[in-house]
Coordinates of C-alpha atoms in Angstrom, one line a residue:
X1 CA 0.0 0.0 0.0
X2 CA 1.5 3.1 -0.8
X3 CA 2.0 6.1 2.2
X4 CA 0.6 5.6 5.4
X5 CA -2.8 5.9 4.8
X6 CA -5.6 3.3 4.4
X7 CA -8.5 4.8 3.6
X8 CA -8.7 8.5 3.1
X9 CA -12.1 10.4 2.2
X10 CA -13.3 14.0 1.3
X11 CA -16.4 15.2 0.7
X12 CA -18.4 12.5 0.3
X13 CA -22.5 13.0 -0.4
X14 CA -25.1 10.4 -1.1
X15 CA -28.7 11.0 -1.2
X16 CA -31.7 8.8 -2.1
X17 CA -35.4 9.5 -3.2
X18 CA -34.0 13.4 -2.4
X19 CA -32.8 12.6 0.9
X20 CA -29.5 13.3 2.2
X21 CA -27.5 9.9 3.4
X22 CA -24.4 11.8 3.7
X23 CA -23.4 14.9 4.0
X24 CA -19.6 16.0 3.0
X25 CA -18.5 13.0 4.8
X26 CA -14.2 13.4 6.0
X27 CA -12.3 10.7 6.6
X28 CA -8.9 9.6 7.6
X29 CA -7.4 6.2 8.9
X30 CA -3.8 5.2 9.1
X31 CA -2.4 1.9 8.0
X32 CA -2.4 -0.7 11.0
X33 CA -5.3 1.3 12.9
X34 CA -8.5 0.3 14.4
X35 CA -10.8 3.0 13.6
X36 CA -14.6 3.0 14.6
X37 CA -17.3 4.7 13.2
X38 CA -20.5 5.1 15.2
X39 CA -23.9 6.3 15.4
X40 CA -27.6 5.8 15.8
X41 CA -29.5 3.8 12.9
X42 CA -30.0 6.0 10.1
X43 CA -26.8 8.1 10.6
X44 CA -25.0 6.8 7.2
X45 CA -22.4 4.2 8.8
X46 CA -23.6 1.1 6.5
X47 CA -23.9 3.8 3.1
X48 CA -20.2 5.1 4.2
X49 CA -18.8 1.4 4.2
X50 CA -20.5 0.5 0.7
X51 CA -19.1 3.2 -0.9
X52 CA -15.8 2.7 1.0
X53 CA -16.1 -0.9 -0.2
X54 CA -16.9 -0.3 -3.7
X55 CA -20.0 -1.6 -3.4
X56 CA -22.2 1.9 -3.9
X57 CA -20.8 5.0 -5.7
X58 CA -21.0 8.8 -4.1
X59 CA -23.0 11.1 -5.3
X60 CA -19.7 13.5 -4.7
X61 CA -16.6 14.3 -3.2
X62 CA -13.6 11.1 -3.7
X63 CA -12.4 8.2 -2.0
X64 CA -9.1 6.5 -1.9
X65 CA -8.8 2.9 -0.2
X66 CA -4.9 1.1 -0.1
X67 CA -3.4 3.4 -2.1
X68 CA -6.7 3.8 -4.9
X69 CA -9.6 5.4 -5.7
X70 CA -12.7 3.4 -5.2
X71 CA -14.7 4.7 -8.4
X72 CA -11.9 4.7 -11.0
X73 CA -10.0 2.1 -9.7
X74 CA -12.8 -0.5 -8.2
X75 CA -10.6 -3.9 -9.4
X76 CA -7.8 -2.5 -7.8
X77 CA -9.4 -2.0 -4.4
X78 CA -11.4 -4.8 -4.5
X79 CA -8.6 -7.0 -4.7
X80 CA -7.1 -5.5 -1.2
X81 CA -10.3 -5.5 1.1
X82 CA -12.2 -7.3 2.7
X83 CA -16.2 -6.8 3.6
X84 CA -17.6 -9.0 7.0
X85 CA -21.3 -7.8 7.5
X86 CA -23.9 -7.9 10.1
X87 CA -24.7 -11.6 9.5
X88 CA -22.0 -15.1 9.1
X89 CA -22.1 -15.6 5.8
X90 CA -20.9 -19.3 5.3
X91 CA -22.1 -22.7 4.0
X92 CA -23.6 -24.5 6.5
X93 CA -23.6 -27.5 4.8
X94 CA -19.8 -27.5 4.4
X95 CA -16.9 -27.9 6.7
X96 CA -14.7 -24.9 8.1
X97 CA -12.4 -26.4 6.4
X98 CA -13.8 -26.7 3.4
X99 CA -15.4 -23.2 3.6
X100 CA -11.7 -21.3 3.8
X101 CA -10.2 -23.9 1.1
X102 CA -13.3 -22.8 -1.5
X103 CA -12.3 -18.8 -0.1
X104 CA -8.8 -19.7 -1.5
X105 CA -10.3 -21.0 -4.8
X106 CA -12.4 -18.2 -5.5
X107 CA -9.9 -16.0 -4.4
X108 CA -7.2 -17.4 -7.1
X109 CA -5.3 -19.7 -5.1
X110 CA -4.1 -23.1 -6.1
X111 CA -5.4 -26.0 -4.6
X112 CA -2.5 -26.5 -2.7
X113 CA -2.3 -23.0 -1.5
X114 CA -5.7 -22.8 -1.0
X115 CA -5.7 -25.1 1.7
X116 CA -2.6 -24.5 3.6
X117 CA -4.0 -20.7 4.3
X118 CA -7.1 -22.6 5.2
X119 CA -4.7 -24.4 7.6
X120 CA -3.1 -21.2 9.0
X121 CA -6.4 -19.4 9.6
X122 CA -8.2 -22.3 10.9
X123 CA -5.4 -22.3 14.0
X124 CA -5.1 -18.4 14.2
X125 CA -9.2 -18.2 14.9
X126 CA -9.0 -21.0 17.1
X127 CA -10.9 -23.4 14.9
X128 CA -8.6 -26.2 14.1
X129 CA -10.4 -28.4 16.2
X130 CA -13.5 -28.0 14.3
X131 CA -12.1 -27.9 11.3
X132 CA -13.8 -30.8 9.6
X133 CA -17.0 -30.2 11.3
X134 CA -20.1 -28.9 9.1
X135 CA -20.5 -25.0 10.0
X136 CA -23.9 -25.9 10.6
X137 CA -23.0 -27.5 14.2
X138 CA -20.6 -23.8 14.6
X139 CA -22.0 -22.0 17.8
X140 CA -22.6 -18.3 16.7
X141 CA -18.7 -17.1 18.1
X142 CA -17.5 -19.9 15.7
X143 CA -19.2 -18.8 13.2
X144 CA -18.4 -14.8 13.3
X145 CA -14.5 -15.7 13.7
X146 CA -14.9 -18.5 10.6
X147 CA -16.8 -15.9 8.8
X148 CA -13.9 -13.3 9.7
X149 CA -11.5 -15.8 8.6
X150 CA -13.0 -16.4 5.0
X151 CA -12.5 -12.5 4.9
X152 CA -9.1 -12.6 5.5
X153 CA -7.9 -15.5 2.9
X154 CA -6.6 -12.9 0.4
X155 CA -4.7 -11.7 3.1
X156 CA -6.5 -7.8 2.8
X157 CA -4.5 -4.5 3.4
X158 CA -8.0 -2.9 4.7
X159 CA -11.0 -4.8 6.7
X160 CA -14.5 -3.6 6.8
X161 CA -16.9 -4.9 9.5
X162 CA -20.0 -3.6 9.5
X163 CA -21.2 -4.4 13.1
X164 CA -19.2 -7.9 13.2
X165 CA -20.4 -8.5 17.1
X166 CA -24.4 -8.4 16.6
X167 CA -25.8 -11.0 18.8
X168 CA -22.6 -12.5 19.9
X169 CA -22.7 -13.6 23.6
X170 CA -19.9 -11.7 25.7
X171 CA -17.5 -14.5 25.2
X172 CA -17.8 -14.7 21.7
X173 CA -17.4 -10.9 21.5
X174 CA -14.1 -10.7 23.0
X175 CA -12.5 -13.6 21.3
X176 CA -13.8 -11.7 18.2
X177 CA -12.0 -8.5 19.7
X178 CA -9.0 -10.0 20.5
X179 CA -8.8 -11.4 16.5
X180 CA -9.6 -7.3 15.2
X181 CA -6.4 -6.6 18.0
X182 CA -4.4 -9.0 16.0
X183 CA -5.4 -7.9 12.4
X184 CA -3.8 -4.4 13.5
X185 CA -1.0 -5.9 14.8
X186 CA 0.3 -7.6 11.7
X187 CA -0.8 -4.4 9.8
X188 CA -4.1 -4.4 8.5
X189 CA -6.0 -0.9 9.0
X190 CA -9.7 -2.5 10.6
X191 CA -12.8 0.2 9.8
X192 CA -15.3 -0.6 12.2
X193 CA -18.8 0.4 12.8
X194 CA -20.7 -0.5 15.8
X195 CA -23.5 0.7 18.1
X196 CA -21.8 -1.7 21.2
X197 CA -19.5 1.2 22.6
X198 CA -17.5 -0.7 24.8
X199 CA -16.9 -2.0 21.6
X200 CA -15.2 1.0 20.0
X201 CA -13.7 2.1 23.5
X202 CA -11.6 -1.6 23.5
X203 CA -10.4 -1.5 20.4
X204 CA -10.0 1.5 18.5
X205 CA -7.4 4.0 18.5
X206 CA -9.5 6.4 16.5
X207 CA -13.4 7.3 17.0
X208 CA -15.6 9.2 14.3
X209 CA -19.5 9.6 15.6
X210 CA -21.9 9.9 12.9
X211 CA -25.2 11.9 13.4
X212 CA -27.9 12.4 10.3
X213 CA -25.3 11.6 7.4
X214 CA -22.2 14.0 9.2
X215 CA -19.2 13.4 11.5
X216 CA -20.1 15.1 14.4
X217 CA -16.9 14.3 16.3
X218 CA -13.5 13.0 15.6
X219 CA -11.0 11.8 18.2
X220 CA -9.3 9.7 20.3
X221 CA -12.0 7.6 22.8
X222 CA -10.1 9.6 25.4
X223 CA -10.3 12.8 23.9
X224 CA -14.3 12.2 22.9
X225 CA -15.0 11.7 26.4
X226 CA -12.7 14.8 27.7
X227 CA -14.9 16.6 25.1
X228 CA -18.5 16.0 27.1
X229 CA -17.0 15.5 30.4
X230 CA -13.4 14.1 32.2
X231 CA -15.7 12.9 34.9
X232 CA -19.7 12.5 35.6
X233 CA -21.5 13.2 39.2
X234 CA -24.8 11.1 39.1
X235 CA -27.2 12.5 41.5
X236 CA -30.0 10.9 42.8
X237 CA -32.7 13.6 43.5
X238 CA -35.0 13.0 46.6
X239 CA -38.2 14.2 44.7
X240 CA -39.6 15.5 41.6
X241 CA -39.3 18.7 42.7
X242 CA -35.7 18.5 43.8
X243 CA -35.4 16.8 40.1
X244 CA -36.5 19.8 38.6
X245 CA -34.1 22.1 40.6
X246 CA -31.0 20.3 39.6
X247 CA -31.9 19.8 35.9
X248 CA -30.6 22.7 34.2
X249 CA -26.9 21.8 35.9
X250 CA -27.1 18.7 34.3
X251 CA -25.4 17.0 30.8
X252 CA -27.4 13.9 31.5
X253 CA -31.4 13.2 32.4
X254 CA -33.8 10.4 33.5
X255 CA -36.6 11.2 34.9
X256 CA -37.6 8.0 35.3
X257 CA -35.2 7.2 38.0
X258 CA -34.9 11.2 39.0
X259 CA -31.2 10.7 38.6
X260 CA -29.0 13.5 36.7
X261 CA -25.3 13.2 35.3
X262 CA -23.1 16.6 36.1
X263 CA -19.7 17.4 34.5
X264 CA -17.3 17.6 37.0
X265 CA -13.3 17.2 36.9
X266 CA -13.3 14.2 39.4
X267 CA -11.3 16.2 41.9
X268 CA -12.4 15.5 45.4
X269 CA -12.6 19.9 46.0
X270 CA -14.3 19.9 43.1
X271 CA -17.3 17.2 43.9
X272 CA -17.6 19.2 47.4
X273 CA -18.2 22.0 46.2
X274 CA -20.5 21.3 43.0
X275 CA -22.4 19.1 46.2
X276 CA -22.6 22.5 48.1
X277 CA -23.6 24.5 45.1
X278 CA -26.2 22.1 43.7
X279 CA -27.6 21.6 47.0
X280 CA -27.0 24.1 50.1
X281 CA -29.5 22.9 52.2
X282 CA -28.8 19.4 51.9
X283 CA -32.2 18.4 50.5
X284 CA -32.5 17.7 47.1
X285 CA -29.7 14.9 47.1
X286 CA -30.4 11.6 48.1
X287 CA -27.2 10.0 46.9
X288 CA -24.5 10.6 44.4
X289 CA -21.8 8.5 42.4
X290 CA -18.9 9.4 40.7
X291 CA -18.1 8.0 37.5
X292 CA -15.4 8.7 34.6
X293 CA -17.4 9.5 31.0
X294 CA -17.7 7.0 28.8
X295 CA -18.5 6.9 25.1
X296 CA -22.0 6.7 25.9
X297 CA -22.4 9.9 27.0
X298 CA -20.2 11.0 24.0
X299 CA -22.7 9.2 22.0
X300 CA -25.6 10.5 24.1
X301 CA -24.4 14.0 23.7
X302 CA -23.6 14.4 19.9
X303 CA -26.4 12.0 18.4
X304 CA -30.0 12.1 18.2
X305 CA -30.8 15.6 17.2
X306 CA -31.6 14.1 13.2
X307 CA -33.9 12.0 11.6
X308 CA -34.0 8.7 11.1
X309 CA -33.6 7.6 8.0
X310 CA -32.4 4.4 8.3
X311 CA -35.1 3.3 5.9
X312 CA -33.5 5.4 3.3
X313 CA -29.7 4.0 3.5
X314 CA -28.6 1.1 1.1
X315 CA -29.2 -2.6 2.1
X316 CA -27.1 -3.4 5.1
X317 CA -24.0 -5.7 4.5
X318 CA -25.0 -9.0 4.9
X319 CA -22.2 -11.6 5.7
X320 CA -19.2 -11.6 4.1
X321 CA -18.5 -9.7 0.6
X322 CA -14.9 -11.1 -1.0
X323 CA -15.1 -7.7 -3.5

């Protein structure tokens, strides 16, 4: 791949049926990196990977993916990615084995080359033991890392994966983390989108959050959360009315539970004395914790103002695309 960069995009704009999708869409990520792109359904992550993947041209603006353009140089970029959807995508009624050796087949291997990288990837996911099993007796971790692996026959300079962890117990989610770790290691750049945001805090060294087709925020997971708030002081108020007092101080609401999020720096001088201010005579407060931000309230903060128009995206990826 030439330079440094993996995929880099400017400008990009998509609308359908006169609706915007995307919106001058800016994007960088860095050979080797684990970048995540998130946001609510309907905010243009699954149109931004299609395009990214070749799969859906822009309306505007240009993309280049390992070192090419995605729209005048489609074979080219085709032959250095790799696309894992929402959904396994692998023959049931075939063996792990036998599902990686076809991979290599399809993907211009010999036979004999085909099925030692079948070989190697079978023992780097972990399913050597299976391997001449039918998929169809895979649990659903199995079959996420053996879809994963079918992805990676090629051996791909940029992975896509377009929510990889969607219904995956916690187990199989962070074997299927510790494989996207890996990928960087050796040098592939990993674009991920996800709504799990423990998800993108593990894993990624870059965040972009994506509201009604724009990038709303760009950043380090640290630096996202610095942005909204270092630290968060959940109150607990003892009444409605107390609930109401306190709610214009606060970055985070629910009613529900009367309980209210305020930004504070985490010092203990500081947490006295926001206590003091929010609450001189000692009444309003039931209880209080202290917390450190997470990207929820990133997410929470910079999404949700748009409309949904999930509806109006392309199809989602579904399973693995070897483009």
């Amino acid at each position: 791949m030439p330079g440094t960069t993996a995929v880099e995009a400017t400008g990009l704009r998509k609308t359908y049926q006169g609706v915007t999708v995307l919106d001058r869409i800016d994007l960088h990520v860095p050979r080797g990196a684990v970048f995540a792109l998130l946001g609510p359904n309907g905010a243009g992550k699954t149109t931004t990977v299609r395009i990214l993947a070749t799969l859906t041209p822009p309306d505007a603006g240009r993309a280049v993916v390992a070192g090419y353009d995605v729209v005048a140089d489609r074979a080219r970029v085709r032959r250095r990615i790799s696309l894992t959807g929402q959904f396994a995508a692998v023959d049931d009624l075939q063996t792990g084995a036998e599902n990686l050796r076809m991979m290599g087949r399809l993907s211009g291997l010999s036979r004999r080359d085909a099925r030692r990288r079948a070989a190697e990837l079978l023992d780097r996911f972990g399913l050597a033991d299976a391997a001449h099993r039918p998929a169809v007796t895979y649990s659903g971790g199995m079959r996420r890392r053996l879809d994963l692996a079918a992805g990676l026959v090629g051996a791909p300079e940029v992975v896509f994966l377009d929510e990889p962890t969607t219904g995956l117990d916690p187990r199989s989610r962070q074997e299927l983390w510790q494989a996207v770790r890996d990928l960087s290691a050796q040098g592939a750049a990993v674009f991920l989108t996800t709504q799990y945001l423990e998800e993108a805090d593990q894993l990624a060294d870059r965040v972009a959050v994506m509201d009604a087709g724009r990038v709303v925020a760009e950043g380090t997971a640290d630096t996202l959360k610095a942005r909204v708030a270092g630290h968060r002081l959940d109150v607990v108020a003892t009444d409605a009315d107390a609930y109401a007092r306190l709610a214009p101080h606060a970055v985070r609401h629910s009613p529900g539970t009367l309980t209210l999020g305020i930004a504070t720096d985490g010092t203990a001088a500081h947490v006295r004395g926001l206590l003091d201010t929010l609450d001189p005579r000692r009444s309003d407060i039931a209880r209080f914790t202290l917390h450190t931000a997470t990207l929820d309230d990133v997410f929470l903060a910079l999404t949700g103002t748009g409309t949904d128009t999930g509806n109006r995206e392309t199809p989602a990826t579904q399973g693995t695309a070897r483009v």
